[in-house]
Amino acid sequence: MNRRLQPVVLGGDIGAYSLARTFHEAYGVKPVVVSGMSTGLVRHSRILHHVAEPRIDDPDAIVARLRSIADEHRDADLVVMGSADWLVRTLVENRDRLEDRYTVPYVGEELLLRLTDKEGFGELCAELGIAHPTTVVHKIEGRDAPDGGEPDTSGLTFPVIAKAASTAAYHDVEFAGKKKVFLVESRAELVDLLARVRTAGYVGSFVIQDYIPGDDSGMRILTCYSDANGKVRFSAFGHVLLEEHTPGALGNPAGIITQVQPEVVEQATRLLEHVGWTGFANFDLKYDPRDGRYVLFELNPRLGRSNFYIAAAGAHAVKFSVHEHLRGLDPDPRAVLGADVPLSATGELEARSLYTVLPGPLLRRYVLDPEVRAEARRLAWRGRSSNPLWYRAETDPRRIAYLCIAQLNQWRKYARHYPLAEARRLAWKGTA
């Protein structure tokens, strides 16, 4: 007889709440969510138990907190998940201190570090003949180390994309104007950025990549699940309609329509099975209008921040980890998800749905393709649209008031950080 399931989620962002909601929908359980502070996304929730851990950046504090939570749930099967790369890395690096109490459903440390490093991921794509942006890697040894000089960008054309190779290491540094991803217009701007990153104390590589033209609607997302033998069993592809544009969340999808794209799934499957990846992998990619290819940017070793796009289509992805690692069953997609979820012969999700974290009118305002905008409206009318934060099980009036204010505030955020005129300019450049 199976014991009671008790999920524990690290993080306090939309991704963490989405994981908690998915567990609640799939199993009727209340996950424990551990974050550095009580955020509006988890405060006054009736579907989860929130635990504040002010030292969440300290691995020893996380381990101690998780073991304390395990002591409170001795009668349960515990599984722990992280909502960000650095949290997943902490779990993986401390697996030996947790696995006597928890299932930690992530790949091993060596493979995680290799593929989540953007430099290593690019080398693997080149080895397998998978499209990846032209990339220059610049080593930064920290503020006290000798200056490594300026990067050779002779093979790139500005503007370029610049970002830290290791999101886990980048999480630990702070500086004015810090963003997840930078769109750099000139070489002088790039040199200044790298100097600020170095002064902040970042140690590692910074990658500078070819900028693929087009607005947010050129972005795509793919999530795969590989079983314990390294075989890809499930995938869910999505067309990103719009991304978030506040500095701390830049590049995260704010609207997605699920689609089918066997060509991309085949490439991702070839990559994952080549290295023997296990568990979830989340890919960021973009359609290049210059040659019609889909270009893979990076791999995240987890269900992504926008993971609820899969649940919105009727597939509760967390079931794969529970089914295989806690119940000891074969993660056959039809057995895991049920006969009502449409899947291809290779396990690709075929349901069509709309995911968004924005008010519908705001999302559609930025969708400039009339056919895609009409489809988004059609899915909403048919009840095939979902916002992870609006959940009928959440009935606390304080939470509902917070969400109403937060949704209204999205209009102000986009007006400030991503004016509609800029979106139109980027879309025009992508088709010119």
XYZ file of C-alpha atoms in Angstrom:
432
model
C 0.000 0.000 0.000
C 1.358 3.423 -0.992
C 2.110 5.850 1.798
C 0.843 9.418 1.831
C 2.583 11.697 -0.682
C 4.157 14.894 0.645
C 5.782 17.199 -1.943
C 8.196 19.932 -0.848
C 8.962 22.783 -3.254
C 11.892 25.206 -2.901
C 11.239 28.749 -4.145
C 8.633 31.483 -3.898
C 8.084 32.528 -7.517
C 5.395 31.674 -10.071
C 7.220 28.459 -10.905
C 7.125 27.301 -7.290
C 3.443 28.117 -6.906
C 2.718 26.372 -10.229
C 4.438 23.206 -9.019
C 2.426 23.356 -5.786
C -0.815 23.827 -7.695
C -0.012 20.947 -10.036
C 0.600 18.604 -7.095
C -2.640 19.804 -5.495
C -4.647 19.233 -8.686
C -3.054 15.865 -9.405
C -3.111 14.334 -5.910
C -5.218 16.568 -3.660
C -2.233 17.152 -1.347
C -0.930 20.381 0.184
C 2.764 20.777 -0.706
C 5.178 22.504 1.650
C 6.703 25.527 -0.113
C 9.985 26.838 1.285
C 11.138 30.321 0.278
C 13.328 33.058 1.662
C 10.347 35.153 2.630
C 6.583 35.193 2.373
C 5.788 36.472 -1.124
C 2.381 37.474 -2.423
C 2.388 34.399 -4.634
C 2.329 31.988 -1.688
C 0.871 34.173 1.077
C -2.688 33.323 2.208
C -2.742 30.241 -0.021
C -5.099 27.433 0.938
C -3.459 24.793 -1.233
C 0.009 24.808 0.361
C 1.873 25.185 3.636
C 4.456 27.980 3.476
C 7.730 27.867 5.399
C 10.068 30.876 5.434
C 13.786 30.111 5.448
C 15.691 33.450 5.517
C 18.988 31.644 4.817
C 17.755 29.843 1.728
C 20.997 30.826 -0.068
C 22.937 28.700 2.448
C 23.023 24.981 1.503
C 23.451 23.938 5.146
C 20.348 25.918 6.103
C 18.338 24.339 3.279
C 19.394 20.833 4.313
C 18.578 21.532 7.955
C 15.180 22.972 7.049
C 14.333 20.057 4.762
C 15.278 17.522 7.407
C 13.157 19.395 9.950
C 10.190 19.251 7.544
C 10.822 15.522 7.027
C 10.637 15.005 10.794
C 7.129 16.485 10.716
C 6.027 14.071 7.959
C 7.471 10.713 9.011
C 4.389 8.907 7.726
C 4.775 10.243 4.170
C 6.769 9.627 1.007
C 8.649 12.894 0.494
C 9.740 14.356 -2.838
C 11.587 17.679 -3.118
C 11.739 19.927 -6.178
C 13.370 23.286 -6.900
C 11.848 26.115 -8.929
C 15.184 27.607 -10.044
C 18.465 26.219 -11.370
C 20.460 27.270 -8.302
C 17.987 25.540 -6.004
C 18.125 22.353 -8.077
C 21.910 22.541 -7.994
C 21.807 22.841 -4.185
C 19.612 19.739 -3.971
C 21.855 17.757 -6.305
C 25.076 18.798 -4.561
C 23.596 17.800 -1.200
C 21.814 14.659 -2.351
C 23.802 12.467 0.052
C 22.428 14.463 3.001
C 18.817 14.241 1.817
C 18.155 10.940 0.078
C 17.627 9.003 3.306
C 14.479 11.114 3.753
C 13.584 12.461 0.292
C 13.310 11.478 -3.321
C 15.496 13.973 -5.230
C 14.346 13.431 -8.855
C 17.241 15.105 -10.630
C 20.200 14.079 -12.741
C 23.660 13.552 -11.226
C 25.947 16.475 -10.407
C 28.522 15.989 -13.170
C 25.946 15.900 -15.968
C 23.934 18.731 -14.444
C 26.960 21.034 -14.341
C 27.983 20.103 -17.878
C 24.658 20.744 -19.574
C 23.450 23.733 -17.554
C 26.686 25.537 -18.338
C 25.842 27.414 -21.528
C 29.333 26.894 -22.908
C 29.149 23.129 -22.398
C 25.648 23.003 -23.843
C 26.806 24.834 -26.968
C 29.695 22.398 -27.443
C 27.283 19.462 -27.209
C 24.948 21.013 -29.795
C 27.895 21.498 -32.163
C 28.962 17.876 -31.641
C 25.469 16.595 -32.517
C 24.776 19.008 -35.364
C 21.949 20.780 -33.537
C 21.350 24.451 -34.326
C 22.810 26.763 -31.663
C 23.649 30.493 -31.854
C 27.161 31.540 -32.837
C 28.800 31.992 -29.456
C 31.845 33.699 -27.941
C 32.804 32.711 -24.391
C 34.500 35.253 -22.125
C 36.134 34.046 -18.903
C 35.673 36.200 -15.785
C 37.825 35.295 -12.787
C 36.352 37.771 -10.272
C 37.122 41.257 -9.051
C 40.484 40.374 -7.485
C 41.831 38.355 -10.412
C 43.810 39.819 -13.327
C 41.623 41.293 -16.054
C 41.098 38.719 -18.781
C 40.955 41.390 -21.491
C 38.183 42.026 -23.971
C 36.273 39.307 -25.856
C 36.878 38.663 -29.538
C 33.553 39.563 -31.164
C 34.865 39.749 -34.726
C 32.624 36.847 -35.731
C 29.470 38.486 -34.374
C 27.291 41.349 -35.556
C 25.804 43.746 -33.023
C 23.339 43.746 -31.355
C 24.227 40.569 -29.452
C 22.829 38.628 -26.522
C 24.979 38.384 -23.365
C 24.298 36.208 -20.327
C 26.049 34.275 -17.585
C 27.052 30.741 -18.496
C 26.117 29.532 -15.002
C 22.798 30.829 -13.676
C 23.600 29.274 -10.288
C 26.830 31.307 -9.880
C 25.180 34.431 -11.315
C 22.422 34.209 -8.700
C 24.954 35.086 -5.983
C 26.090 38.457 -7.401
C 24.357 41.818 -7.413
C 25.054 44.991 -9.401
C 23.142 47.953 -10.784
C 21.156 47.021 -13.875
C 21.473 43.263 -13.341
C 19.327 41.241 -15.758
C 18.955 37.593 -16.599
C 19.688 38.305 -20.271
C 21.158 41.442 -21.874
C 20.510 42.733 -25.387
C 23.735 44.637 -26.078
C 23.697 47.203 -28.879
C 27.429 47.953 -29.270
C 30.897 46.705 -28.388
C 31.432 49.618 -25.987
C 28.240 48.662 -24.144
C 29.425 45.043 -23.968
C 32.821 45.987 -22.513
C 31.125 48.143 -19.881
C 28.728 45.322 -18.963
C 31.528 42.775 -18.541
C 33.459 45.219 -16.338
C 30.432 45.666 -14.065
C 29.902 41.894 -13.847
C 33.564 41.378 -12.963
C 33.508 44.126 -10.330
C 30.436 42.518 -8.767
C 32.511 39.399 -8.110
C 31.068 36.974 -10.669
C 33.397 34.057 -11.356
C 32.794 31.974 -14.446
C 32.057 32.403 -18.143
C 29.880 34.992 -19.815
C 28.503 33.972 -23.191
C 27.986 36.428 -26.033
C 25.726 35.116 -28.766
C 24.337 35.926 -32.167
C 21.052 37.798 -31.777
C 18.257 36.076 -33.675
C 15.896 38.759 -35.022
C 12.245 38.965 -34.136
C 10.081 39.742 -31.133
C 9.057 37.434 -28.292
C 6.700 35.475 -30.531
C 9.715 33.828 -32.156
C 10.509 32.036 -28.901
C 9.572 28.422 -28.225
C 9.687 26.160 -25.172
C 10.101 22.404 -24.877
C 9.887 20.204 -21.789
C 10.948 16.547 -21.835
C 10.921 13.752 -19.285
C 13.540 10.996 -19.459
C 13.184 7.808 -17.432
C 15.823 6.322 -15.131
C 17.368 4.525 -18.136
C 17.820 7.788 -20.038
C 15.008 7.251 -22.553
C 12.783 10.241 -23.360
C 9.188 9.245 -22.611
C 7.233 12.524 -22.738
C 7.510 15.973 -24.320
C 5.472 19.176 -24.440
C 6.243 21.896 -27.008
C 4.926 25.446 -26.811
C 4.842 28.613 -28.908
C 5.720 31.583 -26.710
C 3.500 34.581 -27.446
C 5.073 37.088 -25.075
C 7.810 37.115 -22.448
C 8.167 38.950 -19.163
C 10.229 42.142 -19.353
C 10.997 43.238 -15.816
C 14.789 42.942 -15.260
C 14.580 40.083 -12.749
C 12.229 37.976 -14.859
C 13.348 38.966 -18.355
C 12.955 36.160 -20.866
C 10.456 34.060 -18.924
C 7.336 33.187 -20.971
C 4.202 35.134 -20.033
C 1.971 33.475 -22.638
C 2.252 30.085 -24.385
C 0.105 28.084 -26.798
C 0.920 24.372 -26.800
C 1.747 22.944 -30.202
C 3.255 19.846 -31.827
C 6.753 20.039 -33.317
C 8.235 16.551 -33.936
C 11.374 17.981 -35.578
C 12.427 19.836 -32.433
C 11.418 16.946 -30.171
C 13.623 14.612 -32.247
C 16.638 16.909 -31.819
C 16.099 17.271 -28.081
C 15.587 13.517 -27.723
C 18.813 12.832 -29.597
C 20.705 15.214 -27.309
C 19.238 13.914 -24.046
C 19.631 10.237 -24.893
C 23.178 10.833 -26.140
C 24.289 11.993 -22.674
C 21.985 9.708 -20.658
C 19.925 12.499 -19.117
C 17.283 11.521 -16.558
C 14.305 13.444 -15.197
C 12.996 16.722 -16.561
C 14.763 18.975 -19.061
C 13.387 22.334 -20.156
C 14.726 23.910 -23.367
C 14.630 27.534 -24.500
C 14.736 27.949 -28.283
C 13.820 30.433 -31.005
C 12.637 30.270 -34.596
C 15.179 31.950 -36.879
C 13.313 33.693 -39.747
C 16.547 33.971 -41.735
C 16.832 30.243 -42.422
C 13.691 28.654 -40.930
C 15.560 26.682 -38.261
C 14.758 26.290 -34.585
C 17.823 27.294 -32.587
C 18.357 25.831 -29.106
C 19.685 28.286 -26.514
C 19.977 26.373 -23.253
C 18.774 23.528 -21.063
C 17.252 23.962 -17.605
C 17.451 20.794 -15.436
C 13.903 21.027 -14.102
C 10.339 21.931 -14.820
C 10.613 25.593 -15.836
C 9.127 28.712 -14.288
C 6.239 28.470 -16.765
C 5.763 24.734 -16.133
C 1.996 25.152 -15.749
C 1.642 25.412 -19.537
C 1.751 21.599 -19.448
C -0.901 21.285 -16.732
C -3.049 23.835 -18.574
C -3.168 21.320 -21.438
C -4.369 18.604 -19.077
C -1.050 16.871 -18.348
C 0.225 16.981 -14.758
C 3.934 16.507 -15.403
C 4.861 15.968 -11.737
C 3.140 12.595 -11.999
C 6.131 11.225 -13.930
C 8.507 11.700 -10.986
C 6.003 10.283 -8.505
C 5.032 7.350 -10.744
C 8.606 6.254 -11.419
C 10.647 7.259 -8.382
C 8.165 6.986 -5.504
C 5.853 4.233 -6.784
C 8.453 2.216 -8.693
C 6.306 2.004 -11.844
C 7.197 2.340 -15.503
C 6.539 5.974 -16.579
C 4.518 5.105 -19.665
C 2.858 8.420 -20.599
C -0.622 6.955 -21.077
C -0.484 5.139 -17.763
C 0.856 8.231 -15.987
C -1.408 10.884 -17.527
C -4.540 8.886 -18.305
C -6.334 7.979 -21.522
C -7.994 11.414 -21.855
C -4.724 13.262 -22.530
C -3.959 13.248 -26.288
C -0.424 12.026 -27.007
C 1.487 11.105 -30.150
C 3.069 7.685 -30.583
C 6.344 9.117 -29.218
C 4.725 10.673 -26.127
C 4.446 14.254 -27.404
C 1.551 16.208 -25.911
C -0.979 17.015 -28.640
C -3.557 19.043 -26.683
C -4.008 22.688 -27.684
C -4.300 25.218 -24.859
C -3.328 28.742 -23.810
C -1.198 29.481 -20.743
C -0.759 33.030 -19.491
C 0.198 34.924 -16.349
C -1.272 38.162 -17.738
C -4.751 39.614 -18.195
C -6.078 38.344 -21.532
C -6.478 41.805 -23.142
C -2.885 42.738 -22.236
C -1.487 39.527 -23.703
C -3.457 39.884 -26.947
C -2.363 43.526 -27.243
C 1.220 42.335 -27.721
C 0.409 39.425 -30.050
C 0.905 41.154 -33.384
C 0.177 38.198 -35.676
C -3.596 38.355 -36.296
C -3.937 34.581 -36.743
C -2.138 33.801 -33.481
C -4.114 36.524 -31.685
C -7.365 35.029 -32.996
C -6.307 31.569 -31.813
C -5.496 32.890 -28.336
C -8.935 34.490 -28.155
C -10.598 31.313 -29.481
C -8.892 29.114 -26.869
C -9.963 31.503 -24.118
C -13.584 31.465 -25.326
C -13.564 27.663 -25.358
C -12.333 27.472 -21.784
C -8.931 26.139 -22.840
C -6.979 28.951 -21.219
C -5.413 28.965 -17.769
C -3.500 31.330 -15.476
C -1.673 29.335 -12.760
C -2.340 32.001 -10.118
C -6.139 31.949 -10.526
C -7.242 28.687 -8.956
C -10.786 27.980 -7.779
C -9.446 26.262 -4.656
C -7.925 29.588 -3.541
C -10.767 31.390 -1.766
C -8.991 33.638 0.755
C -10.222 37.198 -0.013
C -6.806 38.657 0.875
C -5.151 36.551 -1.800
C -7.828 37.410 -4.363
C -7.343 41.130 -3.623
C -3.570 40.766 -4.043
C -3.970 38.992 -7.397
C -6.375 41.640 -8.694
C -3.895 44.395 -7.864
C -0.967 42.400 -9.274
C -2.804 41.769 -12.556
C -3.643 45.457 -12.932
C -0.006 46.260 -12.197
C 1.062 44.186 -15.201
C -0.218 46.943 -17.489
C 2.121 49.445 -15.806
C 5.080 47.050 -15.939
C 4.767 46.453 -19.677
C 4.234 50.134 -20.419
C 7.460 50.892 -18.549
C 9.719 48.007 -19.521
C 8.382 46.958 -22.938
C 6.338 49.650 -24.693
C 4.181 48.393 -27.542
C 6.200 50.491 -29.995
C 9.334 48.519 -29.088
C 7.511 45.221 -29.622
C 6.399 46.385 -33.068
C 9.929 47.514 -33.932
C 11.401 44.121 -32.993
C 8.689 42.286 -34.931
C 9.361 44.425 -37.984
C 13.135 43.774 -37.766
C 12.422 40.057 -37.587
C 10.588 40.112 -40.912
C 12.647 42.721 -42.721
